[in-house]
PDB file of C-alpha atoms in Angstrom:
ATOM      1  CA  UNK A   1     249.225  92.052  97.650  1.00 40.00           C
ATOM      2  CA  UNK A   2     251.097  93.143 100.776  1.00 40.00           C
ATOM      3  CA  UNK A   3     254.348  91.828  99.299  1.00 37.00           C
ATOM      4  CA  UNK A   4     253.852  93.820  96.072  1.00 40.00           C
ATOM      5  CA  UNK A   5     253.065  96.951  98.040  1.00 34.00           C
ATOM      6  CA  UNK A   6     256.197  96.530 100.152  1.00 37.00           C
ATOM      7  CA  UNK A   7     258.317  96.146  97.031  1.00 34.00           C
ATOM      8  CA  UNK A   8     256.824  99.276  95.485  1.00 35.00           C
ATOM      9  CA  UNK A   9     257.431 101.266  98.663  1.00 34.00           C
ATOM     10  CA  UNK A  10     261.025 100.025  98.800  1.00 41.00           C
ATOM     11  CA  UNK A  11     261.704 101.026  95.193  1.00 36.00           C
ATOM     12  CA  UNK A  12     260.141 104.445  95.693  1.00 39.00           C
ATOM     13  CA  UNK A  13     262.243 104.980  98.818  1.00 38.00           C
ATOM     14  CA  UNK A  14     265.446 103.983  97.052  1.00 41.00           C
ATOM     15  CA  UNK A  15     264.907 106.013  93.842  1.00 41.00           C
ATOM     16  CA  UNK A  16     266.161 109.343  95.243  1.00 40.00           C
ATOM     17  CA  UNK A  17     269.353 107.619  96.364  1.00 42.00           C
ATOM     18  CA  UNK A  18     269.755 106.000  92.948  1.00 38.00           C
ATOM     19  CA  UNK A  19     269.167 109.363  91.257  1.00 40.00           C
ATOM     20  CA  UNK A  20     271.689 111.070  93.512  1.00 43.00           C
ATOM     21  CA  UNK A  21     274.290 108.389  92.792  1.00 46.00           C
ATOM     22  CA  UNK A  22     273.621 108.722  89.050  1.00 43.00           C
ATOM     23  CA  UNK A  23     274.036 112.494  89.258  1.00 42.00           C
ATOM     24  CA  UNK A  24     277.306 112.019  91.134  1.00 45.00           C
ATOM     25  CA  UNK A  25     278.535 109.614  88.453  1.00 46.00           C
ATOM     26  CA  UNK A  26     277.582 112.107  85.742  1.00 43.00           C
ATOM     27  CA  UNK A  27     279.435 114.830  87.616  1.00 44.00           C
ATOM     28  CA  UNK A  28     282.509 112.630  87.888  1.00 43.00           C
ATOM     29  CA  UNK A  29     282.335 111.796  84.177  1.00 46.00           C
ATOM     30  CA  UNK A  30     281.896 115.421  83.158  1.00 51.00           C
ATOM     31  CA  UNK A  31     285.188 116.811  81.870  1.00 65.00           C
ATOM     32  CA  UNK A  32     286.725 119.569  83.932  1.00 73.00           C
ATOM     33  CA  UNK A  33     288.389 122.425  82.042  1.00 71.00           C
ATOM     34  CA  UNK A  34     292.048 121.670  81.481  1.00 80.00           C
ATOM     35  CA  UNK A  35     294.371 123.743  83.672  1.00 92.00           C
ATOM     36  CA  UNK A  36     295.849 126.741  81.907  1.00 97.00           C
ATOM     37  CA  UNK A  37     299.325 126.366  80.433  1.00 98.00           C
ATOM     38  CA  UNK A  38     301.321 128.744  78.280  1.00 98.00           C
ATOM     39  CA  UNK A  39     302.610 125.790  76.208  1.00 99.00           C
ATOM     40  CA  UNK A  40     300.310 122.976  75.031  1.00 98.00           C
ATOM     41  CA  UNK A  41     300.712 119.934  72.794  1.00 98.00           C
ATOM     42  CA  UNK A  42     299.178 120.248  69.336  1.00 98.00           C
ATOM     43  CA  UNK A  43     296.694 117.710  67.956  1.00 98.00           C
ATOM     44  CA  UNK A  44     297.833 115.142  65.410  1.00 97.00           C
ATOM     45  CA  UNK A  45     297.148 114.994  61.670  1.00 97.00           C
ATOM     46  CA  UNK A  46     297.964 118.624  60.921  1.00 99.00           C
ATOM     47  CA  UNK A  47     299.537 119.797  57.650  1.00 98.00           C
ATOM     48  CA  UNK A  48     303.266 119.118  57.514  1.00 98.00           C
ATOM     49  CA  UNK A  49     304.037 122.837  57.298  1.00 98.00           C
ATOM     50  CA  UNK A  50     302.528 123.594  60.725  1.00 99.00           C
ATOM     51  CA  UNK A  51     305.205 124.332  63.312  1.00 99.00           C
ATOM     52  CA  UNK A  52     304.848 124.443  67.082  1.00 99.00           C
ATOM     53  CA  UNK A  53     307.139 127.129  68.477  1.00 99.00           C
ATOM     54  CA  UNK A  54     307.610 129.298  71.566  1.00 99.00           C
ATOM     55  CA  UNK A  55     308.721 132.825  72.313  1.00 99.00           C
ATOM     56  CA  UNK A  56     309.632 134.617  75.521  1.00 99.00           C
ATOM     57  CA  UNK A  57     306.918 136.951  76.779  1.00 98.00           C
ATOM     58  CA  UNK A  58     308.437 139.766  78.819  1.00 98.00           C
ATOM     59  CA  UNK A  59     305.027 140.815  80.152  1.00 98.00           C
ATOM     60  CA  UNK A  60     304.324 137.319  81.495  1.00 98.00           C
ATOM     61  CA  UNK A  61     307.858 136.292  82.372  1.00 98.00           C
ATOM     62  CA  UNK A  62     307.243 133.003  80.595  1.00 98.00           C
ATOM     63  CA  UNK A  63     307.796 131.021  77.428  1.00 99.00           C
ATOM     64  CA  UNK A  64     304.580 131.093  75.397  1.00 99.00           C
ATOM     65  CA  UNK A  65     303.528 128.587  72.766  1.00 99.00           C
ATOM     66  CA  UNK A  66     302.103 129.334  69.336  1.00 99.00           C
ATOM     67  CA  UNK A  67     301.453 127.395  66.158  1.00 99.00           C
ATOM     68  CA  UNK A  68     302.298 128.754  62.735  1.00 99.00           C
ATOM     69  CA  UNK A  69     301.215 127.529  59.316  1.00 99.00           C
ATOM     70  CA  UNK A  70     303.704 128.224  56.529  1.00 99.00           C
ATOM     71  CA  UNK A  71     302.280 127.946  53.003  1.00 98.00           C
ATOM     72  CA  UNK A  72     303.644 125.533  50.380  1.00 98.00           C
ATOM     73  CA  UNK A  73     306.838 126.873  48.862  1.00 97.00           C
ATOM     74  CA  UNK A  74     307.832 128.984  51.863  1.00 98.00           C
ATOM     75  CA  UNK A  75     311.012 126.923  52.357  1.00 96.00           C
ATOM     76  CA  UNK A  76     311.920 126.672  48.659  1.00 97.00           C
ATOM     77  CA  UNK A  77     315.050 128.323  47.326  1.00 97.00           C
ATOM     78  CA  UNK A  78     313.118 130.208  44.662  1.00 96.00           C
ATOM     79  CA  UNK A  79     311.039 131.944  47.354  1.00 97.00           C
ATOM     80  CA  UNK A  80     313.909 132.770  49.703  1.00 96.00           C
ATOM     81  CA  UNK A  81     313.340 136.520  49.245  1.00 96.00           C
ATOM     82  CA  UNK A  82     309.562 136.386  49.136  1.00 97.00           C
ATOM     83  CA  UNK A  83     307.545 137.926  51.956  1.00 98.00           C
ATOM     84  CA  UNK A  84     304.088 136.721  52.921  1.00 99.00           C
ATOM     85  CA  UNK A  85     301.070 138.458  54.463  1.00 99.00           C
ATOM     86  CA  UNK A  86     299.925 137.060  57.808  1.00 99.00           C
ATOM     87  CA  UNK A  87     296.550 136.215  59.353  1.00 99.00           C
ATOM     88  CA  UNK A  88     296.330 135.820  63.140  1.00 99.00           C
ATOM     89  CA  UNK A  89     293.580 133.329  64.052  1.00 99.00           C
ATOM     90  CA  UNK A  90     292.322 133.675  67.634  1.00 99.00           C
ATOM     91  CA  UNK A  91     290.941 130.573  69.323  1.00 99.00           C
ATOM     92  CA  UNK A  92     287.644 130.205  71.136  1.00 98.00           C
ATOM     93  CA  UNK A  93     287.016 128.915  74.635  1.00 97.00           C
ATOM     94  CA  UNK A  94     288.734 129.419  77.968  1.00 97.00           C
ATOM     95  CA  UNK A  95     291.426 128.982  79.120  1.00 97.00           C
ATOM     96  CA  UNK A  96     293.689 129.825  76.216  1.00 96.00           C
ATOM     97  CA  UNK A  97     295.739 127.339  74.207  1.00 98.00           C
ATOM     98  CA  UNK A  98     297.586 127.490  70.902  1.00 99.00           C
ATOM     99  CA  UNK A  99     296.121 124.037  70.181  1.00 98.00           C
ATOM    100  CA  UNK A 100     292.484 125.146  70.141  1.00 98.00           C
ATOM    101  CA  UNK A 101     292.220 126.751  66.694  1.00 98.00           C
ATOM    102  CA  UNK A 102     295.107 125.069  64.898  1.00 99.00           C
ATOM    103  CA  UNK A 103     292.893 122.385  63.314  1.00 98.00           C
ATOM    104  CA  UNK A 104     291.721 125.140  60.985  1.00 99.00           C
ATOM    105  CA  UNK A 105     295.117 124.727  59.327  1.00 99.00           C
ATOM    106  CA  UNK A 106     293.664 121.644  57.606  1.00 99.00           C
ATOM    107  CA  UNK A 107     291.056 123.488  55.473  1.00 99.00           C
ATOM    108  CA  UNK A 108     293.388 126.489  55.186  1.00 99.00           C
ATOM    109  CA  UNK A 109     296.111 124.291  53.678  1.00 99.00           C
ATOM    110  CA  UNK A 110     293.609 122.578  51.380  1.00 98.00           C
ATOM    111  CA  UNK A 111     292.313 125.858  49.960  1.00 98.00           C
ATOM    112  CA  UNK A 112     295.810 127.271  49.427  1.00 99.00           C
ATOM    113  CA  UNK A 113     297.103 124.102  47.741  1.00 98.00           C
ATOM    114  CA  UNK A 114     294.056 123.981  45.463  1.00 98.00           C
ATOM    115  CA  UNK A 115     294.766 127.510  44.250  1.00 98.00           C
ATOM    116  CA  UNK A 116     291.444 128.874  45.540  1.00 98.00           C
ATOM    117  CA  UNK A 117     293.369 131.184  47.856  1.00 98.00           C
ATOM    118  CA  UNK A 118     296.842 132.747  47.526  1.00 98.00           C
ATOM    119  CA  UNK A 119     299.688 131.792  49.837  1.00 98.00           C
ATOM    120  CA  UNK A 120     299.518 133.345  53.300  1.00 99.00           C
ATOM    121  CA  UNK A 121     300.968 132.614  56.728  1.00 99.00           C
ATOM    122  CA  UNK A 122     298.528 131.774  59.537  1.00 99.00           C
ATOM    123  CA  UNK A 123     299.449 132.148  63.208  1.00 99.00           C
ATOM    124  CA  UNK A 124     297.527 130.497  66.057  1.00 99.00           C
ATOM    125  CA  UNK A 125     298.282 132.250  69.376  1.00 99.00           C
ATOM    126  CA  UNK A 126     297.721 131.204  72.977  1.00 99.00           C
ATOM    127  CA  UNK A 127     295.242 133.786  74.298  1.00 98.00           C
ATOM    128  CA  UNK A 128     296.164 133.492  77.967  1.00 96.00           C
ATOM    129  CA  UNK A 129     294.156 132.267  80.921  1.00 96.00           C
ATOM    130  CA  UNK A 130     291.090 134.432  80.186  1.00 96.00           C
ATOM    131  CA  UNK A 131     291.512 134.215  76.401  1.00 97.00           C
ATOM    132  CA  UNK A 132     292.618 137.452  74.758  1.00 98.00           C
ATOM    133  CA  UNK A 133     292.479 139.623  77.885  1.00 98.00           C
ATOM    134  CA  UNK A 134     295.088 141.003  80.242  1.00 97.00           C
ATOM    135  CA  UNK A 135     293.611 139.656  83.472  1.00 94.00           C
ATOM    136  CA  UNK A 136     295.458 139.468  86.754  1.00 93.00           C
ATOM    137  CA  UNK A 137     298.976 138.168  86.244  1.00 96.00           C
ATOM    138  CA  UNK A 138     298.098 136.540  82.914  1.00 97.00           C
ATOM    139  CA  UNK A 139     298.608 139.078  80.122  1.00 98.00           C
ATOM    140  CA  UNK A 140     296.952 137.543  77.083  1.00 98.00           C
ATOM    141  CA  UNK A 141     296.681 140.747  75.088  1.00 99.00           C
ATOM    142  CA  UNK A 142     300.256 141.795  75.802  1.00 99.00           C
ATOM    143  CA  UNK A 143     301.486 138.338  74.828  1.00 99.00           C
ATOM    144  CA  UNK A 144     299.628 138.702  71.527  1.00 99.00           C
ATOM    145  CA  UNK A 145     301.316 142.020  70.757  1.00 99.00           C
ATOM    146  CA  UNK A 146     304.703 140.535  71.642  1.00 99.00           C
ATOM    147  CA  UNK A 147     303.963 137.571  69.378  1.00 99.00           C
ATOM    148  CA  UNK A 148     303.402 139.858  66.392  1.00 99.00           C
ATOM    149  CA  UNK A 149     306.857 141.373  66.884  1.00 99.00           C
ATOM    150  CA  UNK A 150     308.378 137.910  67.306  1.00 99.00           C
ATOM    151  CA  UNK A 151     306.767 136.573  64.122  1.00 99.00           C
ATOM    152  CA  UNK A 152     307.863 139.598  62.092  1.00 99.00           C
ATOM    153  CA  UNK A 153     311.436 139.160  63.339  1.00 99.00           C
ATOM    154  CA  UNK A 154     311.646 135.420  62.707  1.00 99.00           C
ATOM    155  CA  UNK A 155     309.631 134.791  59.539  1.00 99.00           C
ATOM    156  CA  UNK A 156     309.473 136.408  56.108  1.00 99.00           C
ATOM    157  CA  UNK A 157     306.325 138.399  56.754  1.00 99.00           C
ATOM    158  CA  UNK A 158     305.003 141.656  55.386  1.00 98.00           C
ATOM    159  CA  UNK A 159     305.793 143.465  58.630  1.00 98.00           C
ATOM    160  CA  UNK A 160     303.197 146.186  58.225  1.00 97.00           C
ATOM    161  CA  UNK A 161     299.470 146.599  58.911  1.00 98.00           C
ATOM    162  CA  UNK A 162     298.810 146.422  55.158  1.00 98.00           C
ATOM    163  CA  UNK A 163     300.018 142.820  55.199  1.00 99.00           C
ATOM    164  CA  UNK A 164     298.438 141.737  58.465  1.00 99.00           C
ATOM    165  CA  UNK A 165     294.921 140.559  59.407  1.00 99.00           C
ATOM    166  CA  UNK A 166     293.143 139.181  62.459  1.00 99.00           C
ATOM    167  CA  UNK A 167     290.216 136.802  62.797  1.00 99.00           C
ATOM    168  CA  UNK A 168     288.738 134.575  65.478  1.00 99.00           C
ATOM    169  CA  UNK A 169     285.763 132.507  66.551  1.00 99.00           C
ATOM    170  CA  UNK A 170     283.635 132.624  69.739  1.00 99.00           C
ATOM    171  CA  UNK A 171     285.972 134.003  72.445  1.00 98.00           C
ATOM    172  CA  UNK A 172     288.295 134.647  69.519  1.00 99.00           C
ATOM    173  CA  UNK A 173     285.500 136.557  67.791  1.00 99.00           C
ATOM    174  CA  UNK A 174     285.169 138.736  70.861  1.00 99.00           C
ATOM    175  CA  UNK A 175     288.944 139.147  71.009  1.00 99.00           C
ATOM    176  CA  UNK A 176     289.058 140.071  67.325  1.00 99.00           C
ATOM    177  CA  UNK A 177     286.328 142.655  67.905  1.00 99.00           C
ATOM    178  CA  UNK A 178     288.365 144.273  70.656  1.00 99.00           C
ATOM    179  CA  UNK A 179     291.793 144.030  69.026  1.00 99.00           C
ATOM    180  CA  UNK A 180     290.663 145.398  65.660  1.00 99.00           C
ATOM    181  CA  UNK A 181     289.401 148.589  67.298  1.00 99.00           C
ATOM    182  CA  UNK A 182     292.172 148.969  69.892  1.00 98.00           C
ATOM    183  CA  UNK A 183     294.989 148.134  67.474  1.00 98.00           C
ATOM    184  CA  UNK A 184     293.697 149.263  64.093  1.00 98.00           C
ATOM    185  CA  UNK A 185     297.242 150.438  63.380  1.00 98.00           C
ATOM    186  CA  UNK A 186     298.263 146.765  63.200  1.00 99.00           C
ATOM    187  CA  UNK A 187     295.636 145.269  60.852  1.00 99.00           C
ATOM    188  CA  UNK A 188     294.059 146.077  57.499  1.00 99.00           C
ATOM    189  CA  UNK A 189     291.231 143.537  57.810  1.00 99.00           C
ATOM    190  CA  UNK A 190     289.403 141.703  60.567  1.00 99.00           C
ATOM    191  CA  UNK A 191     286.882 138.847  60.641  1.00 99.00           C
ATOM    192  CA  UNK A 192     285.183 138.419  64.033  1.00 99.00           C
ATOM    193  CA  UNK A 193     283.114 135.226  63.870  1.00 99.00           C
ATOM    194  CA  UNK A 194     280.547 133.712  66.236  1.00 99.00           C
ATOM    195  CA  UNK A 195     281.471 136.084  69.057  1.00 99.00           C
ATOM    196  CA  UNK A 196     279.358 136.411  72.195  1.00 98.00           C
ATOM    197  CA  UNK A 197     278.847 140.155  71.924  1.00 99.00           C
ATOM    198  CA  UNK A 198     275.962 139.989  74.383  1.00 98.00           C
ATOM    199  CA  UNK A 199     278.595 139.337  77.061  1.00 98.00           C
ATOM    200  CA  UNK A 200     280.635 142.283  75.806  1.00 98.00           C
ATOM    201  CA  UNK A 201     277.511 144.446  76.078  1.00 98.00           C
ATOM    202  CA  UNK A 202     276.943 143.246  79.646  1.00 98.00           C
ATOM    203  CA  UNK A 203     280.502 144.286  80.503  1.00 98.00           C
ATOM    204  CA  UNK A 204     279.750 147.735  79.064  1.00 98.00           C
ATOM    205  CA  UNK A 205     276.512 148.121  81.007  1.00 98.00           C
ATOM    206  CA  UNK A 206     277.592 146.513  84.304  1.00 97.00           C
ATOM    207  CA  UNK A 207     280.777 148.412  85.152  1.00 97.00           C
ATOM    208  CA  UNK A 208     282.963 145.621  83.825  1.00 97.00           C
ATOM    209  CA  UNK A 209     281.129 142.670  85.384  1.00 96.00           C
ATOM    210  CA  UNK A 210     280.949 139.789  82.924  1.00 96.00           C
ATOM    211  CA  UNK A 211     279.855 137.196  85.481  1.00 95.00           C
ATOM    212  CA  UNK A 212     279.986 136.455  89.202  1.00 92.00           C
ATOM    213  CA  UNK A 213     283.598 135.334  88.820  1.00 93.00           C
ATOM    214  CA  UNK A 214     284.930 137.653  86.099  1.00 96.00           C
ATOM    215  CA  UNK A 215     285.251 141.446  86.086  1.00 95.00           C
ATOM    216  CA  UNK A 216     286.968 143.190  83.190  1.00 97.00           C
ATOM    217  CA  UNK A 217     289.139 146.243  83.821  1.00 96.00           C
ATOM    218  CA  UNK A 218     288.773 148.796  82.456  1.00 97.00           C
ATOM    219  CA  UNK A 219     285.051 148.301  81.920  1.00 97.00           C
ATOM    220  CA  UNK A 220     285.321 150.027  78.535  1.00 98.00           C
ATOM    221  CA  UNK A 221     287.446 147.129  77.224  1.00 98.00           C
ATOM    222  CA  UNK A 222     284.553 145.627  75.280  1.00 98.00           C
ATOM    223  CA  UNK A 223     283.401 145.477  71.668  1.00 99.00           C
ATOM    224  CA  UNK A 224     280.624 148.037  72.179  1.00 99.00           C
ATOM    225  CA  UNK A 225     282.540 150.861  73.891  1.00 99.00           C
ATOM    226  CA  UNK A 226     285.663 150.322  71.806  1.00 99.00           C
ATOM    227  CA  UNK A 227     283.532 150.663  68.670  1.00 99.00           C
ATOM    228  CA  UNK A 228     282.278 154.029  69.939  1.00 99.00           C
ATOM    229  CA  UNK A 229     285.822 155.206  70.583  1.00 98.00           C
ATOM    230  CA  UNK A 230     286.972 153.929  67.184  1.00 99.00           C
ATOM    231  CA  UNK A 231     284.130 155.758  65.418  1.00 98.00           C
ATOM    232  CA  UNK A 232     285.150 159.039  67.055  1.00 98.00           C
ATOM    233  CA  UNK A 233     288.844 158.652  66.256  1.00 97.00           C
ATOM    234  CA  UNK A 234     290.971 159.426  63.229  1.00 96.00           C
ATOM    235  CA  UNK A 235     291.560 155.791  62.333  1.00 95.00           C
ATOM    236  CA  UNK A 236     293.087 153.975  59.345  1.00 96.00           C
ATOM    237  CA  UNK A 237     290.880 152.120  56.886  1.00 97.00           C
ATOM    238  CA  UNK A 238     289.810 148.780  58.340  1.00 98.00           C
ATOM    239  CA  UNK A 239     287.690 146.232  56.480  1.00 99.00           C
ATOM    240  CA  UNK A 240     285.421 144.166  58.763  1.00 99.00           C
ATOM    241  CA  UNK A 241     283.641 140.885  58.007  1.00 99.00           C
ATOM    242  CA  UNK A 242     281.263 139.547  60.695  1.00 99.00           C
ATOM    243  CA  UNK A 243     280.307 135.879  60.308  1.00 99.00           C
ATOM    244  CA  UNK A 244     277.778 133.828  62.293  1.00 99.00           C
ATOM    245  CA  UNK A 245     275.569 130.797  61.691  1.00 99.00           C
ATOM    246  CA  UNK A 246     271.808 131.189  61.908  1.00 99.00           C
ATOM    247  CA  UNK A 247     271.732 128.228  64.324  1.00 99.00           C
ATOM    248  CA  UNK A 248     274.550 129.647  66.468  1.00 99.00           C
ATOM    249  CA  UNK A 249     273.409 130.676  69.956  1.00 99.00           C
ATOM    250  CA  UNK A 250     275.320 133.932  69.373  1.00 99.00           C
ATOM    251  CA  UNK A 251     273.433 134.676  66.146  1.00 99.00           C
ATOM    252  CA  UNK A 252     271.180 137.421  67.506  1.00 99.00           C
ATOM    253  CA  UNK A 253     274.049 139.054  69.398  1.00 99.00           C
ATOM    254  CA  UNK A 254     276.084 139.348  66.190  1.00 99.00           C
ATOM    255  CA  UNK A 255     273.155 140.890  64.322  1.00 99.00           C
ATOM    256  CA  UNK A 256     272.696 143.400  67.167  1.00 99.00           C
ATOM    257  CA  UNK A 257     276.395 144.243  67.236  1.00 99.00           C
ATOM    258  CA  UNK A 258     276.479 144.698  63.463  1.00 99.00           C
ATOM    259  CA  UNK A 259     273.582 147.155  63.803  1.00 99.00           C
ATOM    260  CA  UNK A 260     275.512 148.924  66.574  1.00 99.00           C
ATOM    261  CA  UNK A 261     278.516 149.375  64.283  1.00 99.00           C
ATOM    262  CA  UNK A 262     276.270 150.632  61.488  1.00 99.00           C
ATOM    263  CA  UNK A 263     274.655 153.169  63.830  1.00 99.00           C
ATOM    264  CA  UNK A 264     278.135 154.508  64.600  1.00 99.00           C
ATOM    265  CA  UNK A 265     279.012 154.856  60.926  1.00 98.00           C
ATOM    266  CA  UNK A 266     281.444 151.924  61.004  1.00 99.00           C
ATOM    267  CA  UNK A 267     281.218 149.939  57.784  1.00 98.00           C
ATOM    268  CA  UNK A 268     281.100 146.173  58.155  1.00 99.00           C
ATOM    269  CA  UNK A 269     279.709 143.218  56.257  1.00 99.00           C
ATOM    270  CA  UNK A 270     277.539 140.638  58.020  1.00 99.00           C
ATOM    271  CA  UNK A 271     277.357 137.078  56.694  1.00 99.00           C
ATOM    272  CA  UNK A 272     274.717 134.817  58.272  1.00 99.00           C
ATOM    273  CA  UNK A 273     275.279 131.178  57.323  1.00 99.00           C
ATOM    274  CA  UNK A 274     272.163 128.977  56.990  1.00 99.00           C
ATOM    275  CA  UNK A 275     272.206 125.772  59.002  1.00 98.00           C
ATOM    276  CA  UNK A 276     275.512 126.491  60.746  1.00 99.00           C
ATOM    277  CA  UNK A 277     275.797 126.068  64.516  1.00 99.00           C
ATOM    278  CA  UNK A 278     278.478 127.314  66.914  1.00 99.00           C
ATOM    279  CA  UNK A 279     281.543 125.760  65.294  1.00 99.00           C
ATOM    280  CA  UNK A 280     284.633 127.364  63.794  1.00 99.00           C
ATOM    281  CA  UNK A 281     285.283 124.294  61.667  1.00 99.00           C
ATOM    282  CA  UNK A 282     281.700 124.297  60.360  1.00 99.00           C
ATOM    283  CA  UNK A 283     282.120 127.940  59.348  1.00 99.00           C
ATOM    284  CA  UNK A 284     285.399 127.188  57.554  1.00 98.00           C
ATOM    285  CA  UNK A 285     283.987 124.130  55.828  1.00 97.00           C
ATOM    286  CA  UNK A 286     281.074 126.266  54.618  1.00 98.00           C
ATOM    287  CA  UNK A 287     282.862 129.442  53.479  1.00 99.00           C
ATOM    288  CA  UNK A 288     286.574 129.022  54.188  1.00 99.00           C
ATOM    289  CA  UNK A 289     287.742 130.431  50.828  1.00 99.00           C
ATOM    290  CA  UNK A 290     285.419 133.433  51.234  1.00 99.00           C
ATOM    291  CA  UNK A 291     286.955 134.334  54.597  1.00 99.00           C
ATOM    292  CA  UNK A 292     290.497 133.767  53.375  1.00 99.00           C
ATOM    293  CA  UNK A 293     289.975 135.744  50.169  1.00 99.00           C
ATOM    294  CA  UNK A 294     288.439 138.570  52.180  1.00 99.00           C
ATOM    295  CA  UNK A 295     291.862 139.064  53.783  1.00 99.00           C
ATOM    296  CA  UNK A 296     293.729 138.267  50.561  1.00 99.00           C
ATOM    297  CA  UNK A 297     291.759 140.933  48.731  1.00 98.00           C
ATOM    298  CA  UNK A 298     292.999 143.550  51.162  1.00 98.00           C
ATOM    299  CA  UNK A 299     296.564 142.297  50.873  1.00 99.00           C
ATOM    300  CA  UNK A 300     296.248 142.420  47.091  1.00 98.00           C
ATOM    301  CA  UNK A 301     295.011 146.030  47.212  1.00 97.00           C
ATOM    302  CA  UNK A 302     298.225 146.945  49.001  1.00 97.00           C
ATOM    303  CA  UNK A 303     300.439 145.109  46.518  1.00 96.00           C
ATOM    304  CA  UNK A 304     301.402 142.166  48.725  1.00 97.00           C
ATOM    305  CA  UNK A 305     299.806 139.520  46.488  1.00 94.00           C
ATOM    306  CA  UNK A 306     300.412 139.563  42.746  1.00 78.00           C
ATOM    307  CA  UNK A 307     299.243 136.085  41.720  1.00 69.00           C
TER     308      UNK A 307
END
């Protein structure tokens, strides 16, 4: 009996140490965020028409990577004079990387090749260290604006807002929500998806403080205040499609933000997807052609798609 008791006491005494060691092992196994780089390797198994390119960003004093999807037939002789509308797809997560959203090129290519969607160019930018913000010495927003000029100069695009759209998921949904209001002169349609607009609201209400480690300047650079400014301005027509899954942890925030836009008189369409969690690929697998044809419809209205 005494032996059993001693064993039990020994095990009980050792358990905290075992637990601490297990926690340390878990911490060691937990992946740390990759360090930020302006140029990143792309994943494998992408469509053959995806290119990985760079451009020089004057604002960052650096070469910046981007991925670009060119539709079937872009390189053919018969299309040598054809110009294509462009969709800019902003990645989620932090830090930024042109590799983060480029897997969407797989369903994009499938839907274009099947004829469900007309031919369009898709560009996947690197959003910078804080993803789609100018923050400190990393100018993600300025790099994005420079990229648009670079793409228009180097590819057969419709180099006008009537042939240009922006979309994004998660951090990219937040970035889309800011860019579409700040730069409405550049886009005719926008699809912010799965964005954490509760964080944007906190920035608005907390003098720019997003978290203990991140403060946004100016504090009005958020999807709530920019919407107010947009509503009060003489702005061009902008079609907005908000998409979120009903199992996405940002679901309620997107519903609230949609109501905010409506209260300001800003027209937007909200699509809530049953059974979809926080995943850009899940959204595209569910309604990819709907999102793509939302942009294509606008391009068609302006005469840039005749098929």
